[in-house]
Coordinates of C-alpha atoms and ligand atoms in Angstrom, one line a residue:
M1 CA 128.6 145.5 102.1
A2 CA 128.4 144.2 105.6
D3 CA 128.2 140.5 106.2
I4 CA 124.7 139.3 106.5
I5 CA 124.8 135.6 107.2
R6 CA 124.2 134.7 110.8
L7 CA 124.0 131.4 112.6
L8 CA 120.5 130.8 113.9
P9 CA 120.2 130.8 117.7
D10 CA 120.1 127.3 119.0
H11 CA 116.5 127.3 120.1
V12 CA 115.4 128.5 116.6
A13 CA 117.5 125.8 114.9
N14 CA 116.1 123.2 117.2
Q15 CA 112.5 124.2 116.5
I16 CA 113.1 124.0 112.8
A17 CA 114.8 120.6 113.1
A18 CA 112.0 119.4 115.4
G19 CA 109.5 120.0 112.7
E20 CA 111.1 117.1 110.7
V21 CA 110.7 114.7 113.6
V22 CA 107.5 115.8 115.3
Q23 CA 104.6 116.5 113.1
R24 CA 101.8 115.7 115.6
P25 CA 101.3 113.9 118.9
S26 CA 101.5 110.5 117.4
S27 CA 105.1 111.3 116.3
V28 CA 106.1 111.8 119.9
V29 CA 104.3 108.5 120.8
K30 CA 106.2 106.7 118.1
E31 CA 109.6 108.0 119.1
L32 CA 109.2 107.4 122.8
L33 CA 107.8 103.9 122.3
E34 CA 110.7 103.0 120.1
N35 CA 113.2 104.4 122.7
A36 CA 111.5 102.2 125.3
I37 CA 111.8 99.1 123.0
D38 CA 115.5 100.0 122.2
A39 CA 116.1 100.2 126.0
G40 CA 115.0 96.5 126.3
A41 CA 111.8 97.2 128.1
T42 CA 109.4 94.2 128.6
E43 CA 106.6 96.3 129.9
I44 CA 105.5 99.7 128.5
Q45 CA 102.7 102.0 129.5
L46 CA 101.3 104.7 127.3
I47 CA 99.1 107.3 128.8
V48 CA 97.6 110.1 126.7
K49 CA 95.2 113.0 127.3
D50 CA 93.2 115.0 124.8
G51 CA 94.6 113.3 121.8
G52 CA 98.1 113.8 123.2
K53 CA 97.9 117.5 123.0
T54 CA 98.0 118.1 126.7
L55 CA 99.8 115.0 127.9
I56 CA 101.7 112.0 126.6
Q57 CA 103.5 109.8 129.1
I58 CA 105.5 106.6 128.4
V59 CA 106.8 104.5 131.3
D60 CA 109.1 101.6 130.6
N61 CA 111.1 99.1 132.7
G62 CA 114.1 99.2 130.3
K63 CA 117.7 99.8 131.1
G64 CA 117.4 103.5 132.1
M65 CA 120.1 106.1 132.0
S66 CA 122.8 107.4 134.3
G67 CA 122.6 111.1 135.4
T68 CA 125.1 112.2 132.7
D69 CA 123.4 110.2 129.9
A70 CA 120.0 111.5 130.9
R71 CA 121.3 115.1 130.5
L72 CA 123.1 114.3 127.2
S73 CA 120.1 112.5 125.7
F74 CA 118.5 115.8 125.1
E75 CA 121.4 117.1 123.0
R76 CA 120.9 116.9 119.2
H77 CA 122.7 114.0 117.6
A78 CA 123.3 112.4 121.0
T79 CA 122.8 108.7 120.7
S80 CA 124.1 105.5 122.3
K81 CA 123.0 103.5 119.3
I82 CA 125.6 104.1 116.7
Q83 CA 129.2 105.3 116.9
K84 CA 130.5 105.3 113.3
A85 CA 129.0 105.4 109.9
E86 CA 129.4 101.7 109.3
D87 CA 127.1 100.9 112.2
L88 CA 124.3 102.2 110.1
F89 CA 124.6 99.0 108.0
N90 CA 124.2 96.7 111.0
L91 CA 121.3 98.4 112.8
H92 CA 119.4 96.5 115.4
T93 CA 117.7 99.4 117.1
K94 CA 114.7 101.6 116.1
G95 CA 116.5 104.9 116.7
F96 CA 119.9 106.0 115.5
R97 CA 119.7 109.6 114.7
G98 CA 119.8 110.9 118.3
E99 CA 117.3 113.6 117.3
A100 CA 114.0 112.6 118.9
L101 CA 114.5 113.8 122.5
A102 CA 116.2 117.0 121.4
S103 CA 113.3 117.7 119.0
I104 CA 110.6 116.9 121.5
A105 CA 112.3 119.0 124.2
A106 CA 112.4 121.9 121.8
I107 CA 108.7 122.2 121.3
A108 CA 107.1 120.8 124.6
H109 CA 107.5 120.6 128.3
V110 CA 109.3 117.4 129.1
E111 CA 110.0 115.7 132.4
M112 CA 112.2 112.6 132.5
L113 CA 112.6 110.3 135.4
T114 CA 115.1 107.5 135.0
R115 CA 117.3 105.0 136.8
T116 CA 119.6 102.2 135.7
E117 CA 119.8 98.8 137.4
E118 CA 123.3 99.6 138.9
D119 CA 122.4 103.0 140.3
E120 CA 120.6 103.2 143.6
I121 CA 119.3 106.6 142.9
G122 CA 117.7 108.0 139.8
T123 CA 117.6 111.3 137.9
R124 CA 114.8 113.8 137.2
I125 CA 115.3 116.4 134.5
K126 CA 112.8 119.0 133.4
M127 CA 113.1 120.7 130.0
E128 CA 111.2 123.6 128.5
G129 CA 111.8 124.7 125.0
S130 CA 115.3 123.1 124.9
K131 CA 116.3 124.6 128.2
V132 CA 117.0 122.5 131.3
V133 CA 114.8 124.1 134.0
A134 CA 115.5 121.5 136.7
Q135 CA 117.8 118.5 137.3
E136 CA 117.9 116.6 140.5
V137 CA 118.7 113.3 142.1
V138 CA 115.6 111.4 143.1
V139 CA 114.3 108.0 144.1
A140 CA 113.0 106.3 141.0
P141 CA 112.0 102.8 139.8
K142 CA 114.3 101.1 137.3
G143 CA 113.6 102.2 133.8
T144 CA 112.5 105.5 132.3
S145 CA 109.4 107.6 132.4
M146 CA 108.9 110.4 129.9
L147 CA 106.2 113.0 130.4
V148 CA 105.5 115.3 127.5
K149 CA 103.1 118.2 128.1
N150 CA 101.7 121.0 126.0
L151 CA 103.1 120.0 122.7
F152 CA 103.9 123.0 120.4
F153 CA 103.4 125.4 123.3
N154 CA 105.9 127.7 121.7
I155 CA 104.8 127.3 118.1
P156 CA 101.1 128.4 118.0
A157 CA 100.9 127.9 114.3
R158 CA 101.8 124.2 114.6
R159 CA 99.5 123.8 117.5
N160 CA 96.6 125.3 115.6
F161 CA 97.3 123.0 112.7
L162 CA 96.5 119.9 114.9
K163 CA 93.3 118.2 114.2
S164 CA 90.5 117.4 116.7
D165 CA 91.4 115.3 119.8
Q166 CA 89.6 112.4 118.2
V167 CA 91.6 112.5 115.0
E168 CA 94.9 112.9 116.9
F169 CA 93.9 110.0 119.1
R170 CA 93.3 107.9 116.0
H171 CA 96.8 108.6 114.7
I172 CA 98.2 107.6 118.1
T173 CA 96.2 104.4 118.0
D174 CA 97.6 103.6 114.5
E175 CA 101.1 104.1 115.8
F176 CA 100.4 102.0 118.9
H177 CA 99.0 99.2 116.7
R178 CA 102.2 99.2 114.6
I179 CA 104.6 99.1 117.4
S180 CA 102.7 96.7 119.6
L181 CA 102.3 94.3 116.6
A182 CA 106.0 94.5 115.8
H183 CA 106.8 93.5 119.4
P184 CA 104.3 91.0 120.7
Q185 CA 106.8 89.8 123.3
V186 CA 106.5 93.2 125.1
A187 CA 103.5 93.9 127.3
F188 CA 101.7 97.1 126.6
N189 CA 99.1 99.1 128.5
F190 CA 97.4 102.0 126.8
Y191 CA 95.2 104.6 128.6
N192 CA 93.3 107.5 127.1
N193 CA 91.8 110.2 129.2
G194 CA 91.9 107.9 132.2
S195 CA 90.3 104.9 130.7
D196 CA 91.8 101.6 129.4
V197 CA 92.2 101.3 125.6
F198 CA 94.4 98.2 125.4
Q199 CA 95.9 95.9 128.0
L200 CA 98.2 93.6 126.1
P201 CA 100.1 91.0 128.0
A202 CA 103.3 89.6 126.4
N203 CA 102.2 87.1 123.7
D204 CA 103.0 85.4 120.4
F205 CA 102.3 87.2 117.1
R206 CA 98.9 85.6 116.4
K207 CA 97.5 86.3 119.8
R208 CA 98.7 89.9 119.7
I209 CA 96.8 90.4 116.4
V210 CA 93.7 88.9 118.0
Q211 CA 94.2 91.1 121.1
I212 CA 94.2 94.2 119.0
F213 CA 91.7 93.4 116.3
G214 CA 89.2 91.3 118.2
R215 CA 88.4 87.7 119.0
K216 CA 86.7 87.1 115.6
T217 CA 90.0 87.8 113.8
D218 CA 91.5 84.4 114.8
E219 CA 89.4 82.4 112.5
K220 CA 90.3 84.7 109.6
L221 CA 94.0 84.1 109.8
V222 CA 96.1 81.9 107.5
P223 CA 99.7 81.4 108.4
V224 CA 102.5 82.3 106.0
E225 CA 106.0 80.9 106.4
E226 CA 109.0 80.8 104.1
E227 CA 112.7 81.0 104.6
T228 CA 115.4 81.6 102.0
H229 CA 118.9 83.0 102.1
V230 CA 117.5 86.4 101.1
V231 CA 114.5 86.7 103.5
K232 CA 112.5 85.0 106.1
I233 CA 108.8 85.7 105.7
S234 CA 106.4 84.9 108.5
G235 CA 103.1 86.1 109.7
Y236 CA 99.5 85.8 108.6
I237 CA 97.2 86.8 105.8
Q238 CA 93.4 87.0 106.1
K239 CA 91.2 84.6 104.2
P240 CA 90.0 86.2 101.0
E241 CA 86.3 86.1 102.0
F242 CA 87.1 88.5 104.8
A243 CA 88.6 91.2 102.6
K244 CA 87.3 94.5 103.6
K245 CA 86.3 97.8 102.2
S246 CA 88.8 99.5 104.3
R247 CA 92.5 99.2 104.0
G248 CA 93.0 99.1 107.8
E249 CA 94.5 95.8 108.5
Q250 CA 97.6 95.7 106.3
F251 CA 100.9 95.5 108.0
F252 CA 104.5 94.9 106.8
F253 CA 107.3 94.7 109.3
A254 CA 110.9 94.6 108.2
N255 CA 113.2 93.5 111.0
N256 CA 110.5 94.3 113.5
R257 CA 109.9 97.8 112.2
F258 CA 106.6 98.8 110.6
I259 CA 107.2 99.8 107.0
K260 CA 105.2 101.0 104.1
S261 CA 105.9 99.6 100.7
P262 CA 103.5 100.1 97.9
Y263 CA 105.7 97.8 95.8
L264 CA 105.5 94.9 98.1
H265 CA 101.8 95.6 98.7
H266 CA 101.3 95.1 95.1
A267 CA 102.8 91.6 95.3
I268 CA 100.2 90.7 97.9
L269 CA 97.4 92.1 95.7
G270 CA 98.8 89.9 92.9
A271 CA 98.5 86.8 95.1
F272 CA 94.9 87.6 96.0
E273 CA 93.9 88.5 92.4
G274 CA 90.6 86.9 91.4
L275 CA 89.9 85.8 95.0
I276 CA 88.4 88.9 96.4
R277 CA 85.5 91.2 95.5
P278 CA 86.5 94.2 93.5
G279 CA 86.9 97.2 95.7
T280 CA 87.9 95.2 98.8
H281 CA 91.3 94.9 100.3
P282 CA 93.0 91.8 101.7
G283 CA 94.3 91.9 105.3
Y284 CA 97.8 90.9 106.1
F285 CA 100.3 91.0 108.9
L286 CA 103.7 90.0 107.5
N287 CA 107.2 90.0 109.0
L288 CA 110.2 90.2 106.7
E289 CA 113.5 89.4 108.2
V290 CA 116.5 90.4 106.1
D291 CA 120.2 91.0 106.8
P292 CA 120.3 94.5 108.2
G293 CA 123.1 95.2 105.7
T294 CA 120.7 94.8 102.8
I295 CA 118.1 97.3 103.9
D296 CA 118.3 101.1 104.0
I297 CA 116.0 102.7 106.5
N298 CA 117.8 106.0 106.3
I299 CA 115.9 107.5 103.4
H300 CA 113.1 109.2 105.3
P301 CA 113.2 111.0 108.6
T302 CA 110.1 109.4 110.0
K303 CA 111.5 106.1 108.8
T304 CA 108.5 104.1 107.5
E305 CA 109.8 104.0 104.0
V306 CA 112.7 101.6 103.4
K307 CA 114.9 100.5 100.5
F308 CA 115.7 96.8 100.1
D309 CA 118.7 95.8 98.1
D310 CA 116.9 93.2 96.1
E311 CA 113.3 94.3 95.9
H312 CA 112.5 92.3 92.8
T313 CA 113.4 89.0 94.4
L314 CA 111.5 90.0 97.5
Y315 CA 108.5 90.8 95.4
A316 CA 108.5 87.5 93.6
M317 CA 109.0 85.5 96.8
L318 CA 106.3 87.3 98.7
K319 CA 103.8 86.8 96.0
S320 CA 104.5 83.1 95.6
T321 CA 104.6 82.5 99.4
V322 CA 101.2 84.2 99.9
K323 CA 99.7 82.2 97.0
H324 CA 101.1 79.0 98.3
S325 CA 99.5 79.7 101.7
L326 CA 96.2 80.5 100.1
G327 CA 96.3 77.2 98.3
Q328 CA 97.7 75.1 101.1
F329 CA 95.1 76.1 103.6
N330 CA 92.4 75.2 101.1
V331 CA 91.2 78.7 100.9
T332 CA 90.9 79.0 97.2
P333 CA 88.6 76.2 96.1
A334 CA 85.7 77.7 97.9
L335 CA 85.8 80.5 95.5
D336 CA 84.4 80.7 92.0
F337 CA 87.1 80.9 89.4
E338 CA 84.6 80.8 86.6
Q339 CA 83.1 84.1 87.4
D340 CA 83.5 86.7 84.8
Q341 CA 85.0 89.7 86.4
N342 CA 83.5 92.0 83.7
L343 CA 80.0 91.1 84.7
D344 CA 80.1 93.2 87.8
T345 CA 77.3 91.3 89.4
P346 CA 75.9 93.1 92.4
Y347 CA 77.1 91.3 95.5
S348 CA 73.7 90.3 96.8
Y349 CA 73.1 88.4 93.6
K350 CA 76.3 86.5 93.7
N351 CA 74.7 83.4 95.1
K352 CA 71.4 83.6 93.3
E353 CA 70.7 81.3 90.4
V354 CA 70.9 82.9 87.0
G355 CA 68.6 81.5 84.3
I356 CA 69.7 81.2 80.7
P357 CA 68.9 84.6 79.2
Q358 CA 66.1 84.4 76.8
V359 CA 66.5 87.5 74.7
V360 CA 63.5 88.4 72.7
V361 CA 64.2 91.2 70.3
D362 CA 61.4 93.4 69.4
S363 CA 62.4 94.1 65.9
S364 CA 59.7 96.8 65.4
F365 CA 61.0 98.8 68.4
N366 CA 62.0 102.3 67.6
P367 CA 63.4 104.3 70.5
F368 CA 62.5 107.6 69.0
E369 CA 58.9 106.8 68.4
A370 CA 56.8 108.5 71.1
V371 CA 54.1 105.9 71.3
K372 CA 52.9 103.7 74.1
T373 CA 54.8 100.5 74.0
S374 CA 54.8 97.8 76.6
R375 CA 58.0 95.8 76.1
G376 CA 57.5 93.5 79.0
N377 CA 59.0 90.6 77.2
S378 CA 62.0 92.2 75.8
T379 CA 64.1 92.3 79.0
S380 CA 66.0 89.2 79.7
N381 CA 65.3 86.9 82.6
Y382 CA 68.3 88.3 84.4
S383 CA 66.5 91.5 85.1
K384 CA 63.5 89.9 86.8
P385 CA 64.8 89.8 90.4
K386 CA 65.7 93.5 90.0
V387 CA 62.1 94.4 89.4
E388 CA 61.1 93.3 92.9
G389 CA 64.1 95.1 94.3
W390 CA 63.0 98.2 92.6
E391 CA 59.5 98.2 94.1
N392 CA 61.2 98.3 97.5
L393 CA 62.7 101.6 96.5
Y394 CA 59.4 103.3 97.0
L395 CA 58.3 101.8 100.2
G396 CA 60.1 104.3 102.3
M397 CA 59.9 107.2 99.9
D398 CA 58.3 110.4 100.8
M399 CA 55.5 110.7 98.4
S400 CA 54.7 114.3 99.2
I401 CA 57.4 116.1 97.3
D402 CA 56.2 119.2 95.7
G403 CA 55.0 118.4 92.2
D404 CA 56.3 121.7 90.9
N405 CA 59.7 121.5 92.3
H406 CA 61.2 120.2 89.1
S407 CA 64.1 121.3 87.1
N408 CA 63.8 123.5 84.2
L409 CA 63.5 120.6 81.8
E410 CA 60.1 120.4 80.2
F411 CA 58.8 116.9 79.7
E412 CA 56.8 116.1 76.6
S413 CA 53.9 114.9 78.7
E414 CA 52.3 116.8 81.5
V415 CA 51.0 113.6 83.0
V416 CA 54.5 112.4 83.9
N417 CA 55.1 115.3 86.2
S418 CA 51.8 115.2 88.1
S419 CA 50.8 111.6 88.4
I420 CA 53.7 109.8 90.0
F421 CA 53.3 111.2 93.4
D422 CA 49.7 110.2 93.8
E423 CA 49.9 107.2 96.1
G424 CA 48.5 104.0 94.9
Q425 CA 48.2 105.1 91.3
E426 CA 49.8 103.4 88.4
V427 CA 53.2 105.2 88.4
V428 CA 54.4 104.4 84.9
D429 CA 53.3 106.8 82.4
H430 CA 53.5 105.3 79.0
T431 CA 53.5 108.5 77.1
T432 CA 57.1 109.0 78.0
T433 CA 59.5 106.7 76.2
T434 CA 62.5 105.6 78.1
F435 CA 65.0 102.9 77.2
Q436 CA 68.2 101.7 78.6
L437 CA 71.5 101.9 76.7
R438 CA 74.3 99.5 77.5
K439 CA 72.9 98.9 81.0
K440 CA 74.4 102.2 81.9
Y441 CA 72.3 105.1 80.6
I442 CA 68.6 105.8 80.5
I443 CA 67.4 107.7 77.6
T444 CA 64.2 109.6 77.6
T445 CA 62.6 112.2 75.4
I446 CA 61.8 115.8 76.2
K447 CA 60.2 118.5 74.1
S448 CA 63.4 119.7 72.6
G449 CA 65.0 116.4 72.0
M450 CA 66.3 113.8 74.5
V451 CA 68.1 113.4 77.7
V452 CA 70.8 110.8 78.4
I453 CA 71.0 110.0 82.1
N454 CA 73.7 108.1 83.8
Q455 CA 71.5 105.6 85.8
S456 CA 74.0 105.1 88.7
R457 CA 74.7 108.7 89.3
A458 CA 71.0 109.6 89.0
H459 CA 70.1 107.1 91.6
Q460 CA 72.9 108.3 93.8
R461 CA 71.4 111.8 93.7
V462 CA 67.9 110.5 94.5
L463 CA 69.0 108.4 97.4
Y464 CA 71.4 111.1 98.7
E465 CA 68.7 113.7 99.0
K466 CA 66.3 111.2 100.5
F467 CA 68.8 110.1 103.2
L468 CA 69.9 113.6 103.9
K469 CA 66.3 114.6 104.4
N470 CA 65.7 111.6 106.7
I471 CA 68.7 112.6 108.8
T472 CA 67.7 116.3 109.1
I473 CA 64.1 115.7 110.0
K474 CA 65.0 112.6 111.9
E475 CA 62.3 110.5 110.3
A476 CA 63.1 107.3 108.6
V477 CA 61.3 104.1 107.9
S478 CA 63.1 101.0 109.2
Q479 CA 62.3 97.4 108.9
Q480 CA 62.7 95.1 111.9
L481 CA 64.8 92.1 111.3
L482 CA 63.3 88.8 112.3
F483 CA 66.6 87.7 113.7
P484 CA 69.0 90.4 114.8
L485 CA 72.3 90.4 112.9
T486 CA 75.5 90.2 114.9
L487 CA 78.4 91.8 113.0
S488 CA 82.0 91.6 114.3
F489 CA 84.3 94.5 114.2
S490 CA 87.7 95.4 115.7
P491 CA 87.7 97.8 118.7
S492 CA 88.8 100.7 116.7
E493 CA 86.1 100.1 114.1
I494 CA 83.6 99.9 117.0
S495 CA 84.8 103.3 118.2
I496 CA 84.1 104.8 114.8
L497 CA 80.6 103.1 114.8
N498 CA 79.9 104.7 118.1
E499 CA 80.7 108.1 116.7
I500 CA 78.2 107.8 113.8
K501 CA 75.7 105.6 115.5
E502 CA 73.3 108.4 116.3
N503 CA 73.1 109.5 112.7
L504 CA 72.8 105.9 111.6
C505 CA 69.7 105.6 113.7
T506 CA 68.1 108.6 112.0
V507 CA 68.4 106.9 108.6
G508 CA 66.7 103.7 109.9
F509 CA 69.3 101.5 111.5
V510 CA 68.3 100.0 114.8
F511 CA 71.1 98.9 117.1
G512 CA 71.0 96.4 119.9
E513 CA 73.9 95.7 122.1
V514 CA 77.2 97.2 121.1
A515 CA 80.1 95.1 122.5
E516 CA 83.8 95.5 122.4
D517 CA 84.2 93.5 119.2
G518 CA 80.8 93.4 117.7
V519 CA 77.5 95.0 117.3
E520 CA 73.9 93.7 117.1
I521 CA 71.7 95.2 114.5
K522 CA 67.9 94.8 115.0
G523 CA 66.6 96.9 112.2
V524 CA 67.7 98.4 108.9
P525 CA 66.4 101.1 106.5
V526 CA 63.8 99.8 104.1
L527 CA 66.1 100.1 101.2
V528 CA 68.7 98.0 102.7
V529 CA 68.8 94.2 102.1
E530 CA 69.9 92.2 105.1
S531 CA 72.7 90.4 103.3
E532 CA 74.3 93.8 102.4
V533 CA 74.4 95.2 105.9
Q534 CA 77.9 94.0 106.7
M535 CA 79.2 95.5 103.5
I536 CA 77.4 98.8 104.1
M537 CA 78.8 99.1 107.6
E538 CA 82.3 98.3 106.4
Q539 CA 82.0 100.9 103.7
L540 CA 80.8 103.5 106.2
I541 CA 83.6 102.7 108.6
S542 CA 86.2 102.9 105.9
D543 CA 84.9 106.2 104.6
F544 CA 84.9 107.7 108.1
Q545 CA 88.4 106.3 108.7
Q546 CA 89.8 107.9 105.6
E547 CA 88.1 111.3 106.1
V548 CA 87.1 112.4 109.5
P549 CA 84.2 114.9 109.2
G550 CA 84.7 118.0 111.3
D551 CA 81.2 118.7 112.4
S552 CA 77.8 117.0 112.6
F553 CA 76.6 118.5 109.3
S554 CA 79.5 117.0 107.3
Q555 CA 79.0 113.7 109.2
S556 CA 75.4 113.5 108.0
D557 CA 76.5 114.5 104.5
M558 CA 79.1 111.8 104.4
L559 CA 76.7 109.2 105.8
A560 CA 74.1 110.1 103.1
K561 CA 76.8 110.0 100.4
T562 CA 78.1 106.6 101.5
L563 CA 74.6 105.1 101.7
A564 CA 73.7 106.5 98.3
K565 CA 76.9 105.2 96.8
T566 CA 76.4 101.7 98.2
L567 CA 72.7 101.3 97.6
S568 CA 72.4 102.9 94.2
V569 CA 71.9 100.8 91.0
K570 CA 75.1 100.3 89.3
T571 CA 76.3 100.3 85.7
G572 CA 75.5 96.8 84.3
E573 CA 72.2 96.4 86.0
T574 CA 69.2 96.0 83.8
L575 CA 66.2 98.2 84.7
D576 CA 62.7 97.5 83.5
E577 CA 60.6 100.2 82.0
F578 CA 58.8 100.9 85.3
S579 CA 62.0 101.5 87.1
Q580 CA 63.4 103.6 84.3
V581 CA 60.5 106.0 84.3
K582 CA 60.4 106.1 88.1
L583 CA 64.1 106.9 88.3
V584 CA 63.8 109.7 85.7
N585 CA 60.9 111.2 87.6
D586 CA 62.6 110.9 90.9
L587 CA 65.7 112.5 89.6
F588 CA 63.9 115.6 88.3
A589 CA 62.0 115.9 91.6
C590 CA 65.4 116.4 93.3
K591 CA 66.6 119.8 94.5
E592 CA 69.7 119.4 92.5
T593 CA 69.5 117.4 89.3
T594 CA 72.6 118.1 87.3
L595 CA 75.3 116.7 89.6
S596 CA 75.7 113.5 91.6
P597 CA 76.6 113.8 95.3
F598 CA 80.1 113.2 94.2
N599 CA 80.0 116.2 91.8
K600 CA 79.7 114.1 88.6
K601 CA 77.5 115.1 85.7
V602 CA 74.2 113.2 85.9
Y603 CA 72.8 113.7 82.5
M604 CA 73.2 115.5 79.2
T605 CA 70.7 116.7 76.7
I606 CA 70.7 116.2 73.0
T607 CA 68.4 118.6 71.2
E608 CA 66.7 118.1 67.9
N609 CA 69.0 120.8 66.5
D610 CA 72.1 118.8 67.6
I611 CA 70.7 115.8 65.8
E612 CA 69.8 117.7 62.7
R613 CA 73.3 119.1 62.5
K614 CA 74.7 115.6 62.4
F615 CA 72.6 114.9 59.3
I616 CA 73.9 117.8 57.3
Ligands
ADP701 P1 118.0 107.7 119.3 O1 116.9 106.9 119.7 O2 118.0 108.0 117.8 O3 119.4 107.3 119.8 P2 116.8 109.7 120.9 O4 116.9 111.2 120.9 O5 115.5 109.1 120.8 O6 117.8 109.2 119.8 O7 117.5 109.2 122.3 C1 118.8 109.6 122.6 C2 119.4 108.6 123.6 O8 118.7 108.6 124.8 C3 119.3 107.2 123.1 O9 120.3 106.8 122.2 C4 119.3 106.4 124.4 O10 120.7 106.2 124.8 C5 118.7 107.3 125.4 N1 117.3 107.0 125.7 C6 116.2 107.6 125.2 N2 115.1 107.1 125.7 C7 115.5 106.1 126.5 C8 114.8 105.1 127.4 N3 113.4 105.1 127.4 N4 115.5 104.3 128.1 C9 116.9 104.3 128.1 N5 117.6 105.2 127.3 C10 116.9 106.1 126.5
MG702 MG1 114.9 107.4 119.6

């Protein structure tokens, strides 16, 4: 048999290897920014067009390259940063593999212009798909400019795999945040499609954080400082009350390199335990300085995962240092340690006074008895405020839903189906019995038996359809705020808000001025309580950050889902009888009744047969 193994041609091997290093435009940005930092630049410019797909340019004032080095830098495994294996254990640079430029040149059009301090004249090299197409001697400023055009021009499959310009731009911005935070002493300018994104003069760490995340961030920061023989920890955590729905502002840097470490992240969560609302995330910007010999950054090609020699010690130190800072800066006493986490109190009720529950048990009450009962006294005081809240539910409701658009469930009483949508009439129909089980389910009777409804999911479904309808027909009822609310956000959060603003208006939000680091809100949908606006906005931004909707339909859909999720009654909330019946009726007036907007089962039925079988 003839020999069949061949060496791949260079350009093919290069393209394959490039895939490891360059996944998307932001990978190019990361590699080139790191090269500029390694070259000792004090000023770096980043210019991108169309999410980096058409153009990425990075200009630095670093040490530049000689003509020979410039040519060599595009060869695979060509690096000036390490010479022997041992150097890997004493690494002070970002790069060391000598792969980035070779990889980028394999899959894009690259133009490099560079000059060293000593040379009077510089070098220009043009590369296309790993081939040198031009090299000449030119006049150039000191430093290096790298121009990368038409990424993946020769790998259409990879190019098609890229997301929208907006999404790719967001990845680039994330990378820019990480590197510019790790190097506050370097000045950065960032332009996108011809306009300024960030102008960051050289600064200290705190000011750099504020430059990136907005003026309001300053007051949120608490310094963290600790030095031992194992590690030097420095940086800032955000006060617990500013914990956010999104995970955006969480940064670890190890020896000035952004790293991801779920393990160390857990240490921080431990320190914040009991101080933040469930479902929110603390912000932190922490630098860990360790001996380069005790850290292995070689385990992943894109190098955000690292391995520390002594992770357990690091974990313990980090946790106690952060705890100490929280205590030292008097952050903790403002919070209520007494609060029972299991209570799951809705946030808006956190500061309201709770009366002593006066439970009056109606001993004659029988849930299966289909008679008119008014159990007004049997709900505890705790539920009283909720009754008012629930009436609000109907203020903006469309009362003209078709009476016959119900699911195939047949109610025991005809009246229930027909009366509720007559405006102004008594809505509760006492011929249907409902009751609440474990503050989680509503149980109601139907002809064939009974239905057990998950209250939270049912309400999500009702709200979801309502909001979706508002968005589609662009008709929503909003309430003007007496005093407009000013909410502060970081510039990248503002850019997300701008993307969804139009849809937010269709559900009833009214915006005033939108500034660089904040937004004014003049009106909110009727269902929204003023004190919850910040939380809702954060949730929206966080949802959109995590999953970018591709078209305007999915944007509306996501918006309706988020609002439904945030505004729905939750497990643990007591509902009075009026609200229970109303919720049941609203649910069965929905287009879809069986599933919540998040595809969870809303109710189950138990037939008389089912019950009888249990008694055999
Ligand atoms: P690595 O950074 O891992 O060494 P790269 O492929 O990114 O590999 O770069 C190869 C070499 O090119 C570097 O080792 C460095 O000597 C040189 N180089 C790359 N970018 C720059 C720059 N902006 N300024 C000066 N030298 C650079
Ligand atoms: Mg490099």
